[in-house]
Coordinates of C-alpha atoms and ligand atoms in Angstrom, one line a residue:
X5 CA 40.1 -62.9 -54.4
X6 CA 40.5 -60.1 -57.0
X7 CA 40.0 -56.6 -55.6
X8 CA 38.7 -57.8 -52.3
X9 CA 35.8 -59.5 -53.9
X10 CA 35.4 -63.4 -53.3
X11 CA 34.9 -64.6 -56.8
X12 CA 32.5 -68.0 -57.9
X13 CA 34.2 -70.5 -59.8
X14 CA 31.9 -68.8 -62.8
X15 CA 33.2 -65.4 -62.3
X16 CA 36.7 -66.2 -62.2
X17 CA 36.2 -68.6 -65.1
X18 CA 34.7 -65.5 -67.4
X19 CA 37.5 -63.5 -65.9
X20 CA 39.9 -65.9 -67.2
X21 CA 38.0 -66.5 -70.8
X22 CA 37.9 -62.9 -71.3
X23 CA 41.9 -62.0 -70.7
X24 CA 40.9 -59.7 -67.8
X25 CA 43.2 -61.7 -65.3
X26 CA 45.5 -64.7 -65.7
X27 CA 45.6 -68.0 -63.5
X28 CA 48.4 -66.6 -62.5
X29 CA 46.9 -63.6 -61.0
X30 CA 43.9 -65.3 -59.5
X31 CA 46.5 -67.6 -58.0
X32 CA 49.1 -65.0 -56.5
X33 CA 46.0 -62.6 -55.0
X34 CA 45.1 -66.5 -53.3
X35 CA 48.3 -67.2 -51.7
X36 CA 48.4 -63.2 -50.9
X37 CA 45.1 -63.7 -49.2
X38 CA 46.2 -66.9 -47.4
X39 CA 49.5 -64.8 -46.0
X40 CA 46.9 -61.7 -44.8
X41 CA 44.1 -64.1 -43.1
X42 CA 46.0 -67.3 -42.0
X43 CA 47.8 -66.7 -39.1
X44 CA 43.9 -66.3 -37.7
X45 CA 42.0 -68.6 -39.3
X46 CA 44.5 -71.4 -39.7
X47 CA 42.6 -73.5 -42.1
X48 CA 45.8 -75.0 -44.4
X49 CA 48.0 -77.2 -42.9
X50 CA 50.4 -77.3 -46.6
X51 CA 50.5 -74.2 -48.3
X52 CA 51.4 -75.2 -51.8
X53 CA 52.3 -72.3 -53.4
X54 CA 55.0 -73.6 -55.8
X55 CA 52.9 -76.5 -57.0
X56 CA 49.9 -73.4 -57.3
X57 CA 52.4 -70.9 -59.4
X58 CA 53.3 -74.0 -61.6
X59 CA 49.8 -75.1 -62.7
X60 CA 48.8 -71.6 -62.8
X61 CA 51.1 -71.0 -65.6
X62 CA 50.0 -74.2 -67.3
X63 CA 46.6 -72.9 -66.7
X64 CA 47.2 -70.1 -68.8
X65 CA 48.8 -71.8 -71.8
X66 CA 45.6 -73.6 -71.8
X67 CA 43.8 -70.7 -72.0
X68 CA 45.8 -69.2 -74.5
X69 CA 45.1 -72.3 -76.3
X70 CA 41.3 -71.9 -76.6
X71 CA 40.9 -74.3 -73.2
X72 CA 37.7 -72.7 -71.4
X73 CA 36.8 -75.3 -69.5
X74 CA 35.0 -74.5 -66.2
X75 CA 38.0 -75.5 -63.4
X76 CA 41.0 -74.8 -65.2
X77 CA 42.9 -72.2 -63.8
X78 CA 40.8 -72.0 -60.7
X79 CA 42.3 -71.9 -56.9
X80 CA 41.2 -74.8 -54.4
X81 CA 42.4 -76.6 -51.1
X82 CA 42.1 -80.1 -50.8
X83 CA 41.2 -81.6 -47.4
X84 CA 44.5 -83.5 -46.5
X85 CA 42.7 -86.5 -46.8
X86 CA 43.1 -87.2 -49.8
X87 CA 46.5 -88.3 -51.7
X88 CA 48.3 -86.0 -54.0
X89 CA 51.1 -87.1 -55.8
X90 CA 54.6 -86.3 -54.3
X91 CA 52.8 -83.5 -51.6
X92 CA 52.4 -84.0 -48.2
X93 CA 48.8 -85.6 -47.2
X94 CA 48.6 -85.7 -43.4
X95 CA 45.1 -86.2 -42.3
X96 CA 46.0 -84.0 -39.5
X97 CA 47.9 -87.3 -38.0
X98 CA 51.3 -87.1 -36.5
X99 CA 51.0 -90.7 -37.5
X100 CA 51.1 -89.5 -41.2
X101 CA 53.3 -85.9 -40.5
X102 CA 55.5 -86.7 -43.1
X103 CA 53.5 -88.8 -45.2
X104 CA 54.1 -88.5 -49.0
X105 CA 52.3 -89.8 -51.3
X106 CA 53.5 -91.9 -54.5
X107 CA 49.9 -91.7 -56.4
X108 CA 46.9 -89.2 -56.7
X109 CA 43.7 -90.2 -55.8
X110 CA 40.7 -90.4 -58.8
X111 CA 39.5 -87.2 -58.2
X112 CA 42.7 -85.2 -58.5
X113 CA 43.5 -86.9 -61.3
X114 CA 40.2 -86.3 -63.2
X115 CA 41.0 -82.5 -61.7
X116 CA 44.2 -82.5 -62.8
X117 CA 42.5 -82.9 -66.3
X118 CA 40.8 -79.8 -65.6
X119 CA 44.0 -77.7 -65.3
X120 CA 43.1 -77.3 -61.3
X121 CA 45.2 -75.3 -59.4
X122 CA 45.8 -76.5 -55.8
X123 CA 47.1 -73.8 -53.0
X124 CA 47.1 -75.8 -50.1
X125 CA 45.8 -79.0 -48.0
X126 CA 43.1 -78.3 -45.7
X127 CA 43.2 -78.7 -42.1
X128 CA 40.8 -81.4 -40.8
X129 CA 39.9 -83.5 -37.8
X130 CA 42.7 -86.0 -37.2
X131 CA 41.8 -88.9 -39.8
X132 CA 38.3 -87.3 -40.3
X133 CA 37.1 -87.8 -36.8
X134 CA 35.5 -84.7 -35.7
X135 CA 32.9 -82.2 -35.6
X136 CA 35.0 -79.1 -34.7
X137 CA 38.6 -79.6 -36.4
X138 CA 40.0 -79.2 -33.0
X139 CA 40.7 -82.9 -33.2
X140 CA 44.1 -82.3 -35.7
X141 CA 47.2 -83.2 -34.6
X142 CA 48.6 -80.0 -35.5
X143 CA 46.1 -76.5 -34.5
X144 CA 42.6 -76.0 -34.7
X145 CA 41.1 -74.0 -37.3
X146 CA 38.8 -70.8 -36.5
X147 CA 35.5 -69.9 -37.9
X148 CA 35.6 -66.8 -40.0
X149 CA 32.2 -65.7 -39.1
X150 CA 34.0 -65.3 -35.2
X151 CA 37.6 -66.8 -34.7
X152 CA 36.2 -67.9 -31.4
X153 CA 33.9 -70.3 -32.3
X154 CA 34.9 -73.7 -34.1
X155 CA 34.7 -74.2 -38.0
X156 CA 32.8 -77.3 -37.4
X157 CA 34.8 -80.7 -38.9
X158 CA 35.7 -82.4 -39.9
X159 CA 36.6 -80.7 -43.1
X160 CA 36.9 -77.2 -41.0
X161 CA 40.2 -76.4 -43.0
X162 CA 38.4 -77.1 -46.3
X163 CA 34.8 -74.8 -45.1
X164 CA 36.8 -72.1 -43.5
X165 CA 39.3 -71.7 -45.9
X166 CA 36.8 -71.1 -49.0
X167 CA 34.9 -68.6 -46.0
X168 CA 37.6 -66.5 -45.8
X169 CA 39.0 -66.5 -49.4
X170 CA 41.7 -68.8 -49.2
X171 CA 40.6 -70.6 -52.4
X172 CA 37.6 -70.3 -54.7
X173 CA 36.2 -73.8 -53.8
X174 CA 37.8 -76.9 -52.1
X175 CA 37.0 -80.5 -51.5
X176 CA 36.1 -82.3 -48.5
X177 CA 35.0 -85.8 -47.2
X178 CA 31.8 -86.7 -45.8
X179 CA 31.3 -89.6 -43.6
X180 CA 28.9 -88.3 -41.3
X181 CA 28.5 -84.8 -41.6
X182 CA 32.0 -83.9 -42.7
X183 CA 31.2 -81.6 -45.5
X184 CA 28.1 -80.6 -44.3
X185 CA 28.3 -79.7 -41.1
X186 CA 31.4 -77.8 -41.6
X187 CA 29.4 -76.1 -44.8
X188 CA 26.6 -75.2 -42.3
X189 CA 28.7 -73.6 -39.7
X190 CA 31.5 -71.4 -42.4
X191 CA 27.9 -70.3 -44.1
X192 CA 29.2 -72.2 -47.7
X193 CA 27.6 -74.8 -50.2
X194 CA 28.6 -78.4 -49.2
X195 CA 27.7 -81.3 -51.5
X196 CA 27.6 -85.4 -50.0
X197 CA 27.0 -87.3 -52.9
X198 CA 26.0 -90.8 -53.3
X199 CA 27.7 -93.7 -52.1
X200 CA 29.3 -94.9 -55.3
X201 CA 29.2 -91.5 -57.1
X202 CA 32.9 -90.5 -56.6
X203 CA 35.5 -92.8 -56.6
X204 CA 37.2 -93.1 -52.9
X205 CA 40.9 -94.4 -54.6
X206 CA 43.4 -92.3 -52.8
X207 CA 41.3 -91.0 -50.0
X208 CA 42.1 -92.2 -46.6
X209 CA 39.9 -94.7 -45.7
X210 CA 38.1 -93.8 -42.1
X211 CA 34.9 -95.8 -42.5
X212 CA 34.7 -97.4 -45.9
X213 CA 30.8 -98.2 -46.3
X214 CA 30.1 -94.4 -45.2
X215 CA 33.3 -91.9 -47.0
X216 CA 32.7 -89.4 -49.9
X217 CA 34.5 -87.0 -51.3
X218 CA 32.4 -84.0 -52.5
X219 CA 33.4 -80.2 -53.1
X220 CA 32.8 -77.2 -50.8
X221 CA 31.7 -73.9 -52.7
X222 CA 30.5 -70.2 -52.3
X223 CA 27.1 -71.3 -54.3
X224 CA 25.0 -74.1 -55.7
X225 CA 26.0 -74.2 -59.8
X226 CA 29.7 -73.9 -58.8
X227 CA 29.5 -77.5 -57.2
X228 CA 27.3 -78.9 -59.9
X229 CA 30.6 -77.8 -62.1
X230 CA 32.7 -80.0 -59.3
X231 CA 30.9 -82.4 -59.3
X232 CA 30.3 -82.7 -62.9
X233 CA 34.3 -82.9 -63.1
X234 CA 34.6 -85.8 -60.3
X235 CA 31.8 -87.7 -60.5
X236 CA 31.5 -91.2 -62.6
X237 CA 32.8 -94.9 -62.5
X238 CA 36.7 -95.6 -61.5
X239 CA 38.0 -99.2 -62.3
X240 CA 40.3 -98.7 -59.1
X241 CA 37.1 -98.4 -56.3
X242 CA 35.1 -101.6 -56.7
X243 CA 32.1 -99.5 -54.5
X244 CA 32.3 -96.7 -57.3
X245 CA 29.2 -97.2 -59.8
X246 CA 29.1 -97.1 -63.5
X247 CA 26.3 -94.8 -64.3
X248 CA 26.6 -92.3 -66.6
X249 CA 27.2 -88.3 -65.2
X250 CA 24.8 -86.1 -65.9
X251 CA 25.9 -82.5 -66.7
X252 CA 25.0 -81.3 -63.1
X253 CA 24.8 -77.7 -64.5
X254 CA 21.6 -78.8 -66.9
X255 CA 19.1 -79.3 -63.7
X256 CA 19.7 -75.5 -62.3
X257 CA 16.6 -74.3 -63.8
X258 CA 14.6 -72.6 -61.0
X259 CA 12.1 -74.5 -61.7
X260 CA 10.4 -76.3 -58.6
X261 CA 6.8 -76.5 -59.2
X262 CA 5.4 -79.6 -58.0
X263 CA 7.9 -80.9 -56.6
X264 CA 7.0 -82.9 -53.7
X265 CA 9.3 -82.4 -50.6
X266 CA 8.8 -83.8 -47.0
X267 CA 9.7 -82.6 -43.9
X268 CA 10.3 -85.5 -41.4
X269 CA 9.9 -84.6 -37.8
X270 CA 12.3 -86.7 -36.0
X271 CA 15.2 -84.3 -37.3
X272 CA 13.4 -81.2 -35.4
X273 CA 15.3 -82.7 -32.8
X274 CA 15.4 -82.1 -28.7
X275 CA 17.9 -79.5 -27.4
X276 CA 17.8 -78.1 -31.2
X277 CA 18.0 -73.9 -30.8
X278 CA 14.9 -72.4 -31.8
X279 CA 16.4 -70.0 -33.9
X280 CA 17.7 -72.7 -36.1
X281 CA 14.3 -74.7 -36.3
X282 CA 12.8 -71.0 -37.6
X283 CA 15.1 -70.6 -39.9
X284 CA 14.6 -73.8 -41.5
X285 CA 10.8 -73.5 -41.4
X286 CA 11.4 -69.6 -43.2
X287 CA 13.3 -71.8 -45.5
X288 CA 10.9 -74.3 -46.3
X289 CA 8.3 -71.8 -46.8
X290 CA 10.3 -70.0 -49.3
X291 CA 10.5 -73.6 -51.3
X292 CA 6.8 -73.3 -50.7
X293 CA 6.1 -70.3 -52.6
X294 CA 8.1 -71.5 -55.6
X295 CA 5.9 -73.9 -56.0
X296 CA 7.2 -77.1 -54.1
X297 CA 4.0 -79.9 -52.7
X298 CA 5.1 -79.4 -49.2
X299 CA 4.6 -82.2 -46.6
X300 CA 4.9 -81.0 -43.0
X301 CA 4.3 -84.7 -41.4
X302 CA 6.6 -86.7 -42.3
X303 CA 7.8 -89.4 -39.7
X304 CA 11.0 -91.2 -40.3
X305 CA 10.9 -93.2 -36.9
X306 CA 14.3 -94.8 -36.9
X307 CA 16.1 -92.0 -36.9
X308 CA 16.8 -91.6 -33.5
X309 CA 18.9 -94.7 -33.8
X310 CA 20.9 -93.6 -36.3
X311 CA 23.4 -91.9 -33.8
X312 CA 24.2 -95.3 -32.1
X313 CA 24.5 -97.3 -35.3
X314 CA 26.8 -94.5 -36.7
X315 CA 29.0 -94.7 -33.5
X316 CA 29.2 -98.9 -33.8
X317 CA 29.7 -99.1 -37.1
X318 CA 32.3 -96.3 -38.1
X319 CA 34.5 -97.1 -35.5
X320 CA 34.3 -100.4 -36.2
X321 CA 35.5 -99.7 -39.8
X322 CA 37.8 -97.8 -38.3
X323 CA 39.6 -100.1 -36.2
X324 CA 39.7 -102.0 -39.2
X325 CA 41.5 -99.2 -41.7
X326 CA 44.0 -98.2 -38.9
X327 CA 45.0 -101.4 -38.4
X328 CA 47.7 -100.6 -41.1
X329 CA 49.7 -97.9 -39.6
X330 CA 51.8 -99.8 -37.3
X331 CA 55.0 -98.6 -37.9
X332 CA 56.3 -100.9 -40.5
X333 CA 54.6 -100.0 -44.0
X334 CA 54.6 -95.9 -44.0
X335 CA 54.1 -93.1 -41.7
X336 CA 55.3 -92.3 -38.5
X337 CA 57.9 -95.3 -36.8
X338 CA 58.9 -95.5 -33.0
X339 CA 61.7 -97.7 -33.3
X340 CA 63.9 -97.1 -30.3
X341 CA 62.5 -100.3 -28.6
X342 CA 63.5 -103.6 -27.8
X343 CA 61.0 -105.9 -29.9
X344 CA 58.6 -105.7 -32.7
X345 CA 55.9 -105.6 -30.7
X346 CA 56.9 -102.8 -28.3
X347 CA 57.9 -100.8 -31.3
X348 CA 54.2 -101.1 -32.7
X349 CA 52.8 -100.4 -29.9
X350 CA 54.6 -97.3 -29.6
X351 CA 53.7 -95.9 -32.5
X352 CA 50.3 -95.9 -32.4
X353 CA 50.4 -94.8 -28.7
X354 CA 52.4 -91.9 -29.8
X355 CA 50.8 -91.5 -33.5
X356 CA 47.5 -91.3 -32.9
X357 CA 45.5 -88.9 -30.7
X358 CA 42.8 -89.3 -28.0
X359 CA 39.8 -89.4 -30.5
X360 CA 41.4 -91.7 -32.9
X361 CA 42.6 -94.2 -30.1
X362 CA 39.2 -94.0 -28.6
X363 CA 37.4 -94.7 -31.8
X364 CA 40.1 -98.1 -32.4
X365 CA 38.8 -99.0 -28.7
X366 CA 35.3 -98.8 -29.5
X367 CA 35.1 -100.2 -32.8
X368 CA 37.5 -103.4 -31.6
X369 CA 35.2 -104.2 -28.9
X370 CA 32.6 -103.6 -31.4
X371 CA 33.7 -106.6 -33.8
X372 CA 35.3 -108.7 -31.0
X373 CA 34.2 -112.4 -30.6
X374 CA 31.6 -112.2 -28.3
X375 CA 30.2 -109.3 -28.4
X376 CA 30.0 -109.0 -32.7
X377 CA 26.6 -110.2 -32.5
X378 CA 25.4 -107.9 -29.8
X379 CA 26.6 -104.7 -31.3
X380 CA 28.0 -104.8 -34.6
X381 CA 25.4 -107.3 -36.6
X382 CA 22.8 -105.6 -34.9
X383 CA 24.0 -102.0 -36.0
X384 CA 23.8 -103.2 -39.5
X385 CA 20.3 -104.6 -39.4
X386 CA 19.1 -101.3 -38.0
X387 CA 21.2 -100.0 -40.6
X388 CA 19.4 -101.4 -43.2
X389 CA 15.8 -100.3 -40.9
X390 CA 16.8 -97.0 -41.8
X391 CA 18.0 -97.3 -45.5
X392 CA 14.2 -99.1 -46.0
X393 CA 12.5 -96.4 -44.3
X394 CA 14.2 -93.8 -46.7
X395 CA 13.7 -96.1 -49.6
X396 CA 10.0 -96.1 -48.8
X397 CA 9.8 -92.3 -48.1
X398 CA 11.1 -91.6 -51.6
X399 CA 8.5 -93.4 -53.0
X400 CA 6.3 -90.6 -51.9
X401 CA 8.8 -87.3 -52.3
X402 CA 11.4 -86.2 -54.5
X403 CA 13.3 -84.7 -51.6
X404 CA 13.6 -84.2 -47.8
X405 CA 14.6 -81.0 -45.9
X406 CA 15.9 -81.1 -42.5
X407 CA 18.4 -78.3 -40.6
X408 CA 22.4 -79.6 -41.3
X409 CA 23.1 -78.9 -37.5
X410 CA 20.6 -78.6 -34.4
X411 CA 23.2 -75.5 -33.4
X412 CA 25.0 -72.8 -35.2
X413 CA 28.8 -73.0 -34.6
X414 CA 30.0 -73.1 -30.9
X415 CA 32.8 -71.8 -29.0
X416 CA 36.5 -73.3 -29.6
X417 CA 37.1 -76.0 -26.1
X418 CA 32.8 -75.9 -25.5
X419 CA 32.5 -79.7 -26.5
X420 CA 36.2 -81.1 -26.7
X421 CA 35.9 -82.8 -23.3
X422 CA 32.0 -83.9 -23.8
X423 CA 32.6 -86.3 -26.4
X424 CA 28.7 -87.6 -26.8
X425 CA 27.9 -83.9 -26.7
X426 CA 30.6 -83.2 -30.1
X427 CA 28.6 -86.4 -31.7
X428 CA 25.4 -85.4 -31.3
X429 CA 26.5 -82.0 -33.6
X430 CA 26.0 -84.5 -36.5
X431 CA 22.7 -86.2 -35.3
X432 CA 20.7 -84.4 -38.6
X433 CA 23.6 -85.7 -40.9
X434 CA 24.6 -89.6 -40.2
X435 CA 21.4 -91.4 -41.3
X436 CA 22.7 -89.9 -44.8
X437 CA 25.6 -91.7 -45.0
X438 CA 24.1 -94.4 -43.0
X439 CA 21.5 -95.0 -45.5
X440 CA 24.2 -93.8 -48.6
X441 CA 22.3 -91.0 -50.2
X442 CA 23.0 -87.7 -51.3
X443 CA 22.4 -84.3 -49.4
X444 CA 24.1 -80.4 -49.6
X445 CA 23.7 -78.4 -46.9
X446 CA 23.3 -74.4 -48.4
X447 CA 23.1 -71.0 -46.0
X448 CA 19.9 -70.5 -44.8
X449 CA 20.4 -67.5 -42.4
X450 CA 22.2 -66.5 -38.9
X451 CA 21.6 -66.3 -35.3
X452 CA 23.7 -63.0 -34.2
X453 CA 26.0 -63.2 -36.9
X454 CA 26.6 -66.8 -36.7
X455 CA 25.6 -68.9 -39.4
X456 CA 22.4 -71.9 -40.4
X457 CA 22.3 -74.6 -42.8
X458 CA 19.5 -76.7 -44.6
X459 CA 20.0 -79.9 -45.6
X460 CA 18.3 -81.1 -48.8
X461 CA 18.7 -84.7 -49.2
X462 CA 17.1 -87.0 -51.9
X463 CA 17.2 -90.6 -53.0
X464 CA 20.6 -92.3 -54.6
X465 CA 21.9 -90.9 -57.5
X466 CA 19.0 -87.8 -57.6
X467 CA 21.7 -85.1 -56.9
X468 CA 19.9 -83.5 -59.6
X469 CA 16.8 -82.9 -57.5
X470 CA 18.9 -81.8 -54.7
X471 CA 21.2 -79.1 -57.0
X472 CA 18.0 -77.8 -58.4
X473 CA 16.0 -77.3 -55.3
X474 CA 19.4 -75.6 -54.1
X475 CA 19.9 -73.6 -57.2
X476 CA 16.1 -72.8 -56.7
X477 CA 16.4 -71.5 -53.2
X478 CA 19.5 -69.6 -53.9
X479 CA 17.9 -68.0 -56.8
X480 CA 15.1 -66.2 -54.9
X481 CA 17.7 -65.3 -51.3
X482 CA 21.1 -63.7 -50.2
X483 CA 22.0 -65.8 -47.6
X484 CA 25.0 -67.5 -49.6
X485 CA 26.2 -64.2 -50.7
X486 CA 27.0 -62.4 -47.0
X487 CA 30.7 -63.1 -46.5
X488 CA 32.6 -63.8 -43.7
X489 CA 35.7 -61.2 -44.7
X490 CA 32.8 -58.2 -45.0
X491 CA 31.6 -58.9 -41.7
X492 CA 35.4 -59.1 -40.4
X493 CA 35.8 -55.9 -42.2
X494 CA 33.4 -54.5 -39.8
X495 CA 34.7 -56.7 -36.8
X496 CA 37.7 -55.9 -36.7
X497 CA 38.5 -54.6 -33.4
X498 CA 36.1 -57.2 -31.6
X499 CA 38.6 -59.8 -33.4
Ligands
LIG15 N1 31.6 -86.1 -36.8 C1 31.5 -87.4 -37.3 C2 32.6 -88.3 -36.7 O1 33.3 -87.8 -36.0 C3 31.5 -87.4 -38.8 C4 32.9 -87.3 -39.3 C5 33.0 -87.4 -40.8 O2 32.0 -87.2 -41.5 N2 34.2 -87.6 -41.3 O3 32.6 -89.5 -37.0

């Protein structure tokens, strides 16, 4: 934020480059913006301003030494999923409250490179599980379209706070919907890359087969230049893979002619609002006119399983990846016990929350003797079901558009007690990650002032088709350039 404008990562970049602010600046107007709009939003669960002032100053010795490159000196929040060295990184868990980490995960390494600036962690569904945020340990975030309605999750913290000009850009994780879906709701550009593209070292693992990090921006070419800085092979993630990174910025041409994109019907789902489905048609029509082959009849028909596999197989990874806090290793400890074993049991029953325990109970069942046939082997065949039908689909189109979410952002407390009703938020986004591939979700309109998404999605390793469709779309509409603060501007007393 300089002035009251919400700068790009490009803007504040050339401001830097050309001496009209310091890193410093930028950074102070950040954590001055935080202090006006947090007490409402409540997107950061660390506010790092120290760390921030520190590498903003290093920032700008890089500068002064003839360092332009794209990140450096540039506020972000990280979701607090992901490890950073010697600062708290929580995962929204009371099981982790005080959790602080000896390493930094790949990517804020590689960013660290970049001369990032980091003001805060991001609040986020307790150990990613979520569609709403309002599964943290700690507070739920608020939308800044309308403080009443969620930020979606479960990197909320990470989609609200770049909404309301708590950081120029910020990274989130994606295991179902995670940066999407929060993306779609805050009206923001959020990218899921590949399975394999960015390295998972240092995040916290929820399911393992199904987590990516990937950045959450105000506009397309802004996370081609995160991605471009986080992307690529890491020894330390044996699932990372060694192809080489393109520069993501090359591909944002405009140019979309004959392109052939498909529009598979199944994600037009049931109980979808109308509004949405228009505004993704309005959307697609728009691609039309650029040029794009359109397909209207695409039929994808395992999708509708996709929900149930998602729900066996994440929680089943879960279980798994939890398995470790139990009192001994790190994190929270309930000690005041007689034995061992009451003592571990403690500690998760007081550690964890409702949503977390409940996904340990399904996924156990899930992969206990017995029943691993029934449920978990068979989620994975109909797993792959659906990775084939995708395969086979791209053999026909370059990409595939689909809404993000079947609603625009609900009301804070409308699902939290209808858990199948808070899953079903991400029914357009888990055969993604199901079947690995790469989507963004970009604005794509409102309904009364609330905001739509459309999700691009291509086949592994194309996030150049999807960043260039993206680009494309953005080139030729506004909807990524409302903001949330002008609207609150306006708002104000309804607030
Ligand atoms: N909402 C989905 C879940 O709760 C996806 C979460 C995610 O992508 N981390 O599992």
């Amino acid at each position: 934020m300089i002035d009251d404008k919400q700068l790009t990562i490009r803007e504040a970049s050339s401001l830097l480059k050309n001496r009209q602010v310091s890193s410093c600046e930028l950074t102070k107007a950040t954590l001055e913006q935080i202090k006006k709009v947090e007490p409402k939003i409540k997107a950061i669960v660390t506010v790092t301003d120290e760390l921030a002032l520190r590498q903003a100053k290093y920032a700008d010795e890089r500068i002064a030494n003839g360092d332009n490159s794209p990140l450096n000196g540039i506020p972000s929040l990280i979701k607090d999923v992901i490890c950073t060295k010697g600062i708290r990184t929580t995962c929204s868990s009371k099981m982790l409250q005080n959790f602080i980490p000896p390493y930094d995960a790949t990517v804020m390494e590689r960013l660290n490179k970049c001369g990032i600036v980091v003001v805060g962690k991001a609040n986020m569904d307790e150990f990613a599980m979520g569609s709403s945020t309002e599964n943290s340990a700690f507070f739920t975030t608020h939308n800044p379209w309308d403080i009443e309605c969620v930020p979606g999750g479960s990197s909320g913290g990470s989609a609200a706070g770049v909404a309301a000009g708590e950081a120029i850009y910020a990274l989130g994780s994606d295991t179902g919907g995670s940066i999407r879906q929060p993306a779609s709701f805050c009206s923001v550009t959020g990218l899921k890359p590949t399975y394999g593209r960015v390295s998972r070292y240092g995040l916290i693992a929820f399911a393992s087969s199904l987590d990516q990090i990937g950045p959450l921006t105000q506009d397309v070419t802004d996370a081609a230049l995160v991605l471009n800085a986080i992307a690529g092979f890491d020894d330390k993630d044996s699932t990372s893979v060694s192809l080489p990174v393109p520069d993501y910025t090359q591909c944002l041409t405009g140019e979309i002619k004959g392109l052939r994109i498909g529009i598979p019907k199944e994600y037009f789902v049931e109980g979808m609002q109308p509004e949405v489905a228009n505004a993704i048609k309005s959307a697609i029509a728009t691609l039309d006119d650029l040029g794009a082959e359109i397909d209207w009849e695409v039929s994808l028909p395992h999708t509708p399983f996709a929900l149930a596999v998602y729900y066996i197989i994440a929680p089943s990874e879960a279980s798994a990846n939890l398995a470790r806090y139990d009192g001994v290793k790190y994190g929270f400890s309930f000690t005041d016990t007689d034995n061992m074993w009451q003592a571990m049991e403690k500690t998760r029953q007081y550690g964890f929350g409702s949503e977390v325990k409940r996904r340990i109970m399904l996924g156990t069942y899930a992969l206990s003797a017995g029943y691993y046939d029934a449920w978990y082997l068979k989620a994975q065949k109909v797993r792959t079901l659906i990775r084939r039908e995708f395969d086979s689909a791209f053999e026909r189109y370059d990409a595939m558009l689909t809404p993000t979410s079947p609603t625009v952002p609900f009301k804070i407390g409308e699902k939290i007690e209808n858990p199948l009703q808070m899953y079903m938020s991400d029914v357009c986004t888990l055969p993604i990650n199901i079947a690995g591939l790469p989507a963004i979700s970009i604005p794509a309109g409102f309904v009364d002032g609330l905001p739509i998404g459309l999700q691009i999605i291509a086949k592994p390793f194309a996030e150049e088709t999807i960043l260039k469709i993206a680009h494309a779309y953005q080139q030729v509409t506004n909807w990524h350039k409302h903001k949330a603060l002008d609207r609150n501007v306006n708002t104000k007393d309804r607030n």
